[in-house]
Amino acid sequence: MSNSQPPLKLSLDKPIFFYCSEGVYSPPSICLAEGLKELGIPFYSNINHWKIDPDTEEYLFCYDPNVAHQDCSIVILDFRWMRNATSFPENLFSSEGKYVTVCLDDMDGFTVWNPQLENFDFRFRTHCNSKSIYPSNCLNWVFGLSNRILRETSKIEKNQDKKRRLLVNFRNDHVQLHYTKTVLKVRQGYLWVDSGVMIVDKPLRQIVREQFLPLIQDILPPDDTAEDFEKSPSDSYHYLQWQQTGQRHYPSYYQRLKESVACACFGGAVTSSYFTGEPIVEWWDSWRFWESLAAGCVTFHVDFDKYGVKLPVMPENWRHYVGIDLDNMQDTVDRIADDPGILEKISAEGRQWAIENYSPVPTALRFLEMLGCYTPQKQEGKENEGEGAIFSVAIKLTEVNLIIFPDWTKPEESLGLELERVVRAIATHPDKRKITLLVDSSNFSDEDANLALSSVAMNLLMEEDLDVSDGPEISLIGQLSEIQWSVLMPRLHGRIVLENENKEAIVQAKAQNIPKFEPDSFIQESH
């Protein structure tokens, strides 16, 4: 179980809202909500969902008749809603909505391109690959660790007491995928599937069964013991979890993980990169991957770097997990045989890495950081980022989002005139209310930058009767993390070029390649 966190300073003035489906297991929502709860961030739901204890009526997600999604700052649902409901919640994507919409997408298989998913501001997609292509609102996400998993793996065996075996207990071999009313992206364009089955060409689990397991069986004998899905646990707590997870909770399975040296956690399929044609692995994530890490059971998968597997925080091969090269599987076998102690080191470091980066609290903090609601601030003597958390109001983005990078070290008069020129150009545009101008202030104090912009606004009002309070939306951007810049960049439509620019900030933000506009040419371009 994650350690409890001290209260965090919040400037988010509204709670978060989750849409849940009755009787439907939604692991990403649960992990995220558990982290938010530990951080003291209020959230509500459309129903009471995910019972915490069999002997009480306490739920993780709580319904309050006085709180609707319109009253919240962030509204979250996952792909299971689309599978179990005929439509999205009423007015979810209303133009009047002053909240951010988020879809948690851990759907099995290859990424779908259904147009209705583009309505979400953000789509947190698991199974990502750095060499593949995704819809513009997709962000990199993973399954992660829930408190349920952490509870079952809290006490692990000493390495000398573990059985030298490789657990191989896949539910299926990922040889086919079922799609209904789905848009898939293929090299020739887009493919609409009303209802059908896709036969997977190179399922990774099948490749491993046929080629890798025979090589490693002499030093790590495979154990393919599997649970009887219909046999329910007798203990009331475990029976509740078995029910709520759709028969995916088995104490005996976790015990075998803790008692075993290693686990085969392969998943997905070998495909070709959309850009280069080189082999990559997609649909790679699985609960087995995270459960084995938390249990200190060495996790076997492909070499993530070679096959483009992408996580928000990447593990290191041969330090946190064992990643095999499908072109040279024997090398993995030889390395383990030559260094018998290496698996014990990977067991300890892999477990620590997974818990530090993907248990509920860091998951929730990362989620908020990616939405621009949280900036990590390391304090002297504070190792836990939760203790140094500073929250800020999310940047308000509109239909057209532009950015400038002023060099605040230049003389106030010349820089002020240039800022006036930019603001005037946008404030006289007929669609000014649909435009956001982001102003980088990463090398300047917010107070002085606000003063400079207020002076620009006052000059335009006094000298030209131009009131910028009617638009555009102008927001200062201070120090953003690399994650926050990666989220913001795809949503920017262009950079307005200044004579006095902060070149270093542009490079640091990786903003060199977004479209560039002169203030006057922007007006012509926008008509």
Short mmCIF file of N, CA, C and O in Angstrom, two decimals, residues 341-445:
data_model
loop_
_atom_site.label_atom_id
_atom_site.label_comp_id
_atom_site.label_asym_id
_atom_site.label_seq_id
_atom_site.Cartn_x
_atom_site.Cartn_y
_atom_site.Cartn_z
N GLY A 341 23.88 -14.42 -10.29
CA GLY A 341 23.39 -13.44 -9.31
C GLY A 341 22.63 -12.27 -9.90
O GLY A 341 22.05 -11.47 -9.17
N ILE A 342 22.61 -12.16 -11.23
CA ILE A 342 22.02 -10.98 -11.85
C ILE A 342 20.51 -10.90 -11.64
O ILE A 342 19.94 -9.82 -11.50
N LEU A 343 19.84 -12.06 -11.58
CA LEU A 343 18.39 -12.04 -11.43
C LEU A 343 17.97 -11.51 -10.05
O LEU A 343 16.94 -10.83 -9.93
N GLU A 344 18.76 -11.79 -9.03
CA GLU A 344 18.45 -11.27 -7.69
C GLU A 344 18.51 -9.74 -7.68
O GLU A 344 17.65 -9.07 -7.09
N LYS A 345 19.49 -9.16 -8.36
CA LYS A 345 19.62 -7.69 -8.43
C LYS A 345 18.44 -7.09 -9.20
O LYS A 345 17.87 -6.08 -8.79
N ILE A 346 18.08 -7.71 -10.32
CA ILE A 346 16.97 -7.20 -11.12
C ILE A 346 15.67 -7.29 -10.35
O ILE A 346 14.82 -6.39 -10.42
N SER A 347 15.50 -8.35 -9.57
CA SER A 347 14.29 -8.52 -8.76
C SER A 347 14.09 -7.33 -7.83
O SER A 347 12.99 -6.75 -7.77
N ALA A 348 15.14 -6.94 -7.12
CA ALA A 348 15.03 -5.85 -6.13
C ALA A 348 14.86 -4.50 -6.82
O ALA A 348 14.01 -3.69 -6.43
N GLU A 349 15.68 -4.24 -7.84
CA GLU A 349 15.63 -2.91 -8.47
C GLU A 349 14.38 -2.73 -9.32
O GLU A 349 13.84 -1.63 -9.41
N GLY A 350 13.91 -3.80 -9.95
CA GLY A 350 12.68 -3.71 -10.74
C GLY A 350 11.48 -3.40 -9.86
O GLY A 350 10.63 -2.58 -10.22
N ARG A 351 11.42 -4.04 -8.70
CA ARG A 351 10.32 -3.80 -7.77
C ARG A 351 10.34 -2.35 -7.28
O ARG A 351 9.30 -1.67 -7.26
N GLN A 352 11.50 -1.88 -6.90
CA GLN A 352 11.63 -0.50 -6.41
C GLN A 352 11.23 0.50 -7.49
O GLN A 352 10.50 1.47 -7.23
N TRP A 353 11.70 0.27 -8.72
CA TRP A 353 11.39 1.19 -9.85
C TRP A 353 9.88 1.25 -10.09
O TRP A 353 9.32 2.35 -10.25
N ALA A 354 9.23 0.10 -10.10
CA ALA A 354 7.79 0.07 -10.40
C ALA A 354 6.99 0.78 -9.31
O ALA A 354 6.09 1.58 -9.62
N ILE A 355 7.30 0.55 -8.06
CA ILE A 355 6.54 1.15 -6.96
C ILE A 355 6.79 2.65 -6.89
O ILE A 355 5.86 3.45 -6.67
N GLU A 356 8.04 3.07 -7.10
CA GLU A 356 8.37 4.49 -7.02
C GLU A 356 7.71 5.30 -8.14
O GLU A 356 7.34 6.46 -7.96
N ASN A 357 7.54 4.68 -9.30
CA ASN A 357 7.06 5.43 -10.46
C ASN A 357 5.62 5.16 -10.86
O ASN A 357 5.00 5.99 -11.53
N TYR A 358 5.05 4.01 -10.45
CA TYR A 358 3.75 3.63 -11.00
C TYR A 358 2.74 3.14 -9.96
O TYR A 358 1.72 2.57 -10.32
N SER A 359 3.01 3.36 -8.66
CA SER A 359 1.97 3.12 -7.67
C SER A 359 0.98 4.29 -7.72
O SER A 359 1.19 5.26 -8.46
N PRO A 360 -0.14 4.26 -6.98
CA PRO A 360 -1.19 5.25 -7.18
C PRO A 360 -0.78 6.72 -7.05
O PRO A 360 -1.19 7.55 -7.86
N VAL A 361 0.02 7.09 -6.04
CA VAL A 361 0.36 8.50 -5.86
C VAL A 361 1.19 9.05 -7.02
O VAL A 361 0.82 10.08 -7.61
N PRO A 362 2.32 8.43 -7.40
CA PRO A 362 3.04 8.96 -8.56
C PRO A 362 2.22 8.92 -9.84
O PRO A 362 2.38 9.77 -10.72
N THR A 363 1.31 7.94 -9.97
CA THR A 363 0.43 7.90 -11.14
C THR A 363 -0.48 9.12 -11.17
O THR A 363 -0.64 9.78 -12.21
N ALA A 364 -1.09 9.45 -10.03
CA ALA A 364 -1.97 10.61 -9.96
C ALA A 364 -1.21 11.91 -10.20
O ALA A 364 -1.69 12.81 -10.90
N LEU A 365 -0.02 12.03 -9.63
CA LEU A 365 0.78 13.24 -9.83
C LEU A 365 1.17 13.40 -11.30
O LEU A 365 1.14 14.50 -11.85
N ARG A 366 1.53 12.28 -11.94
CA ARG A 366 1.90 12.35 -13.36
C ARG A 366 0.70 12.76 -14.21
O ARG A 366 0.82 13.56 -15.14
N PHE A 367 -0.46 12.22 -13.89
CA PHE A 367 -1.69 12.58 -14.60
C PHE A 367 -1.94 14.09 -14.52
O PHE A 367 -2.19 14.76 -15.52
N LEU A 368 -1.85 14.63 -13.31
CA LEU A 368 -2.09 16.06 -13.12
C LEU A 368 -1.00 16.91 -13.78
O LEU A 368 -1.27 17.98 -14.33
N GLU A 369 0.22 16.41 -13.75
CA GLU A 369 1.32 17.12 -14.41
C GLU A 369 1.10 17.19 -15.91
O GLU A 369 1.30 18.22 -16.54
N MET A 370 0.65 16.09 -16.50
CA MET A 370 0.43 16.04 -17.94
C MET A 370 -0.72 16.96 -18.37
O MET A 370 -0.77 17.42 -19.51
N LEU A 371 -1.65 17.23 -17.45
CA LEU A 371 -2.73 18.17 -17.75
C LEU A 371 -2.36 19.61 -17.42
O LEU A 371 -3.17 20.51 -17.60
N GLY A 372 -1.14 19.81 -16.94
CA GLY A 372 -0.71 21.16 -16.62
C GLY A 372 -1.21 21.66 -15.29
O GLY A 372 -1.20 22.86 -15.03
N CYS A 373 -1.68 20.75 -14.41
CA CYS A 373 -2.24 21.15 -13.11
C CYS A 373 -1.25 20.99 -11.97
O CYS A 373 -1.58 21.26 -10.82
N TYR A 374 -0.07 20.50 -12.27
CA TYR A 374 0.88 20.22 -11.20
C TYR A 374 2.30 20.34 -11.75
O TYR A 374 2.58 19.87 -12.85
N THR A 375 3.16 20.99 -10.98
CA THR A 375 4.56 21.11 -11.36
C THR A 375 5.42 20.57 -10.22
O THR A 375 5.34 21.09 -9.10
N PRO A 376 6.20 19.53 -10.47
CA PRO A 376 7.07 19.02 -9.41
C PRO A 376 8.06 20.08 -8.98
O PRO A 376 8.64 20.78 -9.81
N GLN A 377 8.23 20.22 -7.69
CA GLN A 377 9.19 21.19 -7.17
C GLN A 377 10.00 20.51 -6.10
O GLN A 377 9.49 20.22 -5.01
N LYS A 378 11.24 20.20 -6.40
CA LYS A 378 12.07 19.47 -5.45
C LYS A 378 12.53 20.40 -4.33
O LYS A 378 13.06 21.47 -4.58
N GLN A 379 12.27 20.01 -3.10
CA GLN A 379 12.67 20.79 -1.96
C GLN A 379 13.87 20.14 -1.30
O GLN A 379 14.00 18.91 -1.28
N GLU A 380 14.70 20.95 -0.72
CA GLU A 380 15.91 20.44 -0.08
C GLU A 380 15.54 19.46 1.03
O GLU A 380 14.72 19.76 1.91
N GLY A 381 16.13 18.28 0.97
CA GLY A 381 15.88 17.28 1.99
C GLY A 381 14.59 16.51 1.81
O GLY A 381 14.23 15.70 2.63
N LYS A 382 13.86 16.78 0.72
CA LYS A 382 12.59 16.08 0.46
C LYS A 382 12.77 15.18 -0.74
O LYS A 382 12.97 15.64 -1.85
N GLU A 383 12.66 13.89 -0.52
CA GLU A 383 12.83 12.95 -1.61
C GLU A 383 11.51 12.64 -2.30
O GLU A 383 11.47 12.36 -3.48
N ASN A 384 10.40 12.67 -1.53
CA ASN A 384 9.11 12.30 -2.09
C ASN A 384 8.49 13.49 -2.79
O ASN A 384 8.25 14.52 -2.18
N GLU A 385 8.26 13.39 -4.09
CA GLU A 385 7.78 14.54 -4.83
C GLU A 385 6.39 14.99 -4.36
O GLU A 385 6.03 16.14 -4.51
N GLY A 386 5.62 14.10 -3.73
CA GLY A 386 4.32 14.49 -3.22
C GLY A 386 4.44 15.59 -2.17
O GLY A 386 3.58 16.45 -2.04
N GLU A 387 5.53 15.59 -1.38
CA GLU A 387 5.69 16.55 -0.31
C GLU A 387 6.03 17.93 -0.86
O GLU A 387 5.86 18.93 -0.19
N GLY A 388 6.54 17.99 -2.07
CA GLY A 388 6.89 19.29 -2.63
C GLY A 388 5.95 19.70 -3.73
O GLY A 388 6.31 20.51 -4.57
N ALA A 389 4.77 19.13 -3.76
CA ALA A 389 3.86 19.39 -4.87
C ALA A 389 3.29 20.79 -4.82
O ALA A 389 2.84 21.25 -3.79
N ILE A 390 3.34 21.48 -5.94
CA ILE A 390 2.72 22.79 -6.10
C ILE A 390 1.75 22.68 -7.25
O ILE A 390 2.13 22.31 -8.35
N PHE A 391 0.49 22.98 -7.02
CA PHE A 391 -0.52 22.90 -8.07
C PHE A 391 -0.79 24.29 -8.64
O PHE A 391 -0.72 25.28 -7.96
N SER A 392 -1.12 24.33 -9.90
CA SER A 392 -1.46 25.59 -10.54
C SER A 392 -2.67 25.38 -11.43
O SER A 392 -2.98 24.27 -11.83
N VAL A 393 -3.36 26.45 -11.74
CA VAL A 393 -4.52 26.36 -12.61
C VAL A 393 -4.06 25.97 -14.00
O VAL A 393 -3.07 26.46 -14.52
N ALA A 394 -4.76 25.04 -14.61
CA ALA A 394 -4.38 24.57 -15.94
C ALA A 394 -4.46 25.71 -16.95
O ALA A 394 -5.28 26.61 -16.85
N ILE A 395 -3.57 25.67 -17.93
CA ILE A 395 -3.56 26.67 -19.00
C ILE A 395 -4.86 26.55 -19.79
O ILE A 395 -5.26 25.46 -20.16
N LYS A 396 -5.49 27.68 -20.05
CA LYS A 396 -6.75 27.65 -20.79
C LYS A 396 -6.45 27.70 -22.29
O LYS A 396 -5.98 28.70 -22.81
N LEU A 397 -6.71 26.60 -22.97
CA LEU A 397 -6.50 26.52 -24.41
C LEU A 397 -7.83 26.69 -25.13
O LEU A 397 -8.89 26.37 -24.61
N THR A 398 -7.76 27.22 -26.35
CA THR A 398 -8.96 27.45 -27.14
C THR A 398 -8.80 26.81 -28.52
O THR A 398 -7.99 25.91 -28.69
N GLU A 399 -9.56 27.29 -29.50
CA GLU A 399 -9.51 26.66 -30.84
C GLU A 399 -8.18 26.90 -31.54
O GLU A 399 -7.68 26.06 -32.27
N VAL A 400 -7.60 28.11 -31.33
CA VAL A 400 -6.31 28.45 -31.94
C VAL A 400 -5.36 28.87 -30.83
O VAL A 400 -5.63 29.84 -30.10
N ASN A 401 -4.27 28.14 -30.67
CA ASN A 401 -3.32 28.40 -29.59
C ASN A 401 -1.97 28.78 -30.16
O ASN A 401 -1.36 28.02 -30.91
N LEU A 402 -1.52 29.98 -29.82
CA LEU A 402 -0.26 30.52 -30.32
C LEU A 402 0.67 30.80 -29.14
O LEU A 402 0.22 30.99 -28.01
N ILE A 403 1.96 30.85 -29.42
CA ILE A 403 2.93 31.07 -28.35
C ILE A 403 4.00 32.06 -28.80
O ILE A 403 4.34 32.12 -29.99
N ILE A 404 4.50 32.85 -27.85
CA ILE A 404 5.65 33.71 -28.10
C ILE A 404 6.68 33.47 -26.99
O ILE A 404 6.33 33.08 -25.88
N PHE A 405 7.95 33.70 -27.33
CA PHE A 405 9.06 33.52 -26.39
C PHE A 405 9.84 34.83 -26.28
O PHE A 405 10.90 34.99 -26.89
N PRO A 406 9.33 35.81 -25.53
CA PRO A 406 10.05 37.09 -25.41
C PRO A 406 11.37 36.93 -24.67
O PRO A 406 11.49 36.11 -23.76
N ASP A 407 12.34 37.72 -25.07
CA ASP A 407 13.60 37.79 -24.32
C ASP A 407 13.44 38.93 -23.32
O ASP A 407 13.60 40.10 -23.65
N TRP A 408 13.13 38.58 -22.09
CA TRP A 408 12.81 39.57 -21.07
C TRP A 408 14.03 40.36 -20.62
O TRP A 408 13.90 41.33 -19.84
N THR A 409 15.23 39.98 -21.09
CA THR A 409 16.44 40.73 -20.71
C THR A 409 16.64 41.96 -21.59
O THR A 409 17.49 42.80 -21.29
N LYS A 410 15.86 42.07 -22.67
CA LYS A 410 15.99 43.22 -23.57
C LYS A 410 15.37 44.46 -22.93
O LYS A 410 14.56 44.36 -22.00
N PRO A 411 15.72 45.66 -23.43
CA PRO A 411 15.18 46.90 -22.86
C PRO A 411 13.66 46.89 -22.82
O PRO A 411 13.01 46.44 -23.77
N GLU A 412 13.11 47.38 -21.73
CA GLU A 412 11.67 47.34 -21.50
C GLU A 412 10.89 48.04 -22.60
O GLU A 412 9.83 47.55 -23.04
N GLU A 413 11.39 49.16 -23.08
CA GLU A 413 10.65 49.95 -24.08
C GLU A 413 10.52 49.20 -25.41
O GLU A 413 9.43 49.07 -25.96
N SER A 414 11.64 48.67 -25.92
CA SER A 414 11.60 47.99 -27.22
C SER A 414 10.80 46.68 -27.13
O SER A 414 10.04 46.34 -28.04
N LEU A 415 10.96 45.97 -26.01
CA LEU A 415 10.20 44.72 -25.85
C LEU A 415 8.71 45.02 -25.71
O LEU A 415 7.86 44.32 -26.27
N GLY A 416 8.38 46.09 -25.00
CA GLY A 416 6.99 46.47 -24.82
C GLY A 416 6.31 46.80 -26.14
O GLY A 416 5.15 46.42 -26.37
N LEU A 417 7.01 47.51 -27.01
CA LEU A 417 6.45 47.84 -28.32
C LEU A 417 6.19 46.58 -29.14
O LEU A 417 5.19 46.48 -29.86
N GLU A 418 7.10 45.62 -29.03
CA GLU A 418 6.94 44.39 -29.80
C GLU A 418 5.76 43.56 -29.26
O GLU A 418 4.99 42.99 -30.03
N LEU A 419 5.62 43.52 -27.94
CA LEU A 419 4.48 42.81 -27.36
C LEU A 419 3.17 43.49 -27.75
O LEU A 419 2.17 42.82 -28.04
N GLU A 420 3.18 44.82 -27.79
CA GLU A 420 1.99 45.57 -28.23
C GLU A 420 1.60 45.18 -29.65
O GLU A 420 0.42 44.99 -29.97
N ARG A 421 2.58 45.08 -30.51
CA ARG A 421 2.33 44.74 -31.92
C ARG A 421 1.65 43.38 -32.03
O ARG A 421 0.71 43.18 -32.80
N VAL A 422 2.13 42.42 -31.25
CA VAL A 422 1.57 41.06 -31.29
C VAL A 422 0.15 41.06 -30.76
O VAL A 422 -0.77 40.51 -31.38
N VAL A 423 -0.04 41.66 -29.59
CA VAL A 423 -1.37 41.66 -28.97
C VAL A 423 -2.37 42.41 -29.83
O VAL A 423 -3.52 41.98 -30.01
N ARG A 424 -1.95 43.53 -30.41
CA ARG A 424 -2.84 44.30 -31.30
C ARG A 424 -3.28 43.45 -32.49
O ARG A 424 -4.44 43.45 -32.88
N ALA A 425 -2.33 42.73 -33.09
CA ALA A 425 -2.63 41.92 -34.28
C ALA A 425 -3.70 40.88 -33.98
O ALA A 425 -4.60 40.65 -34.79
N ILE A 426 -3.62 40.26 -32.80
CA ILE A 426 -4.58 39.22 -32.45
C ILE A 426 -5.89 39.82 -31.95
O ILE A 426 -6.98 39.33 -32.26
N ALA A 427 -5.79 40.92 -31.18
CA ALA A 427 -6.99 41.52 -30.58
C ALA A 427 -7.89 42.17 -31.62
O ALA A 427 -9.06 42.45 -31.33
N THR A 428 -7.38 42.44 -32.82
CA THR A 428 -8.22 43.01 -33.89
C THR A 428 -8.74 41.94 -34.84
O THR A 428 -9.41 42.26 -35.82
N HIS A 429 -8.41 40.69 -34.54
CA HIS A 429 -8.89 39.60 -35.39
C HIS A 429 -10.37 39.32 -35.08
O HIS A 429 -10.77 39.34 -33.91
N PRO A 430 -11.20 39.05 -36.08
CA PRO A 430 -12.63 38.82 -35.83
C PRO A 430 -12.92 37.61 -34.93
O PRO A 430 -13.95 37.55 -34.27
N ASP A 431 -11.99 36.63 -34.90
CA ASP A 431 -12.19 35.44 -34.06
C ASP A 431 -11.30 35.47 -32.83
O ASP A 431 -10.86 34.44 -32.32
N LYS A 432 -11.05 36.67 -32.31
CA LYS A 432 -10.10 36.81 -31.20
C LYS A 432 -10.50 36.01 -29.96
O LYS A 432 -9.66 35.56 -29.19
N ARG A 433 -11.81 35.79 -29.78
CA ARG A 433 -12.25 35.04 -28.61
C ARG A 433 -11.93 33.56 -28.72
O ARG A 433 -12.05 32.82 -27.74
N LYS A 434 -11.57 33.12 -29.90
CA LYS A 434 -11.23 31.72 -30.10
C LYS A 434 -9.71 31.50 -30.07
O LYS A 434 -9.23 30.42 -30.40
N ILE A 435 -8.97 32.55 -29.71
CA ILE A 435 -7.51 32.49 -29.76
C ILE A 435 -6.93 32.61 -28.35
O ILE A 435 -7.38 33.42 -27.54
N THR A 436 -5.94 31.78 -28.06
CA THR A 436 -5.14 31.90 -26.84
C THR A 436 -3.71 32.25 -27.22
O THR A 436 -3.12 31.63 -28.11
N LEU A 437 -3.17 33.27 -26.58
CA LEU A 437 -1.77 33.63 -26.75
C LEU A 437 -1.02 33.24 -25.48
O LEU A 437 -1.29 33.75 -24.40
N LEU A 438 -0.10 32.31 -25.62
CA LEU A 438 0.73 31.87 -24.50
C LEU A 438 2.05 32.64 -24.53
O LEU A 438 2.68 32.76 -25.59
N VAL A 439 2.44 33.17 -23.40
CA VAL A 439 3.63 34.00 -23.31
C VAL A 439 4.63 33.32 -22.38
O VAL A 439 4.37 33.16 -21.18
N ASP A 440 5.75 32.89 -22.93
CA ASP A 440 6.77 32.21 -22.12
C ASP A 440 7.45 33.21 -21.18
O ASP A 440 7.88 34.30 -21.60
N SER A 441 7.53 32.85 -19.90
CA SER A 441 8.22 33.70 -18.92
C SER A 441 9.18 32.88 -18.08
O SER A 441 9.38 33.16 -16.89
N SER A 442 9.75 31.86 -18.71
CA SER A 442 10.56 30.90 -17.95
C SER A 442 11.84 31.50 -17.39
O SER A 442 12.41 30.96 -16.45
N ASN A 443 12.32 32.62 -17.95
CA ASN A 443 13.54 33.23 -17.41
C ASN A 443 13.25 34.59 -16.79
O ASN A 443 14.09 35.48 -16.76
N PHE A 444 12.01 34.75 -16.29
CA PHE A 444 11.57 36.05 -15.78
C PHE A 444 10.55 35.81 -14.68
O PHE A 444 9.86 34.78 -14.66
N SER A 445 10.42 36.74 -13.76
CA SER A 445 9.45 36.56 -12.68
C SER A 445 8.03 36.77 -13.22
O SER A 445 7.80 37.63 -14.07
#
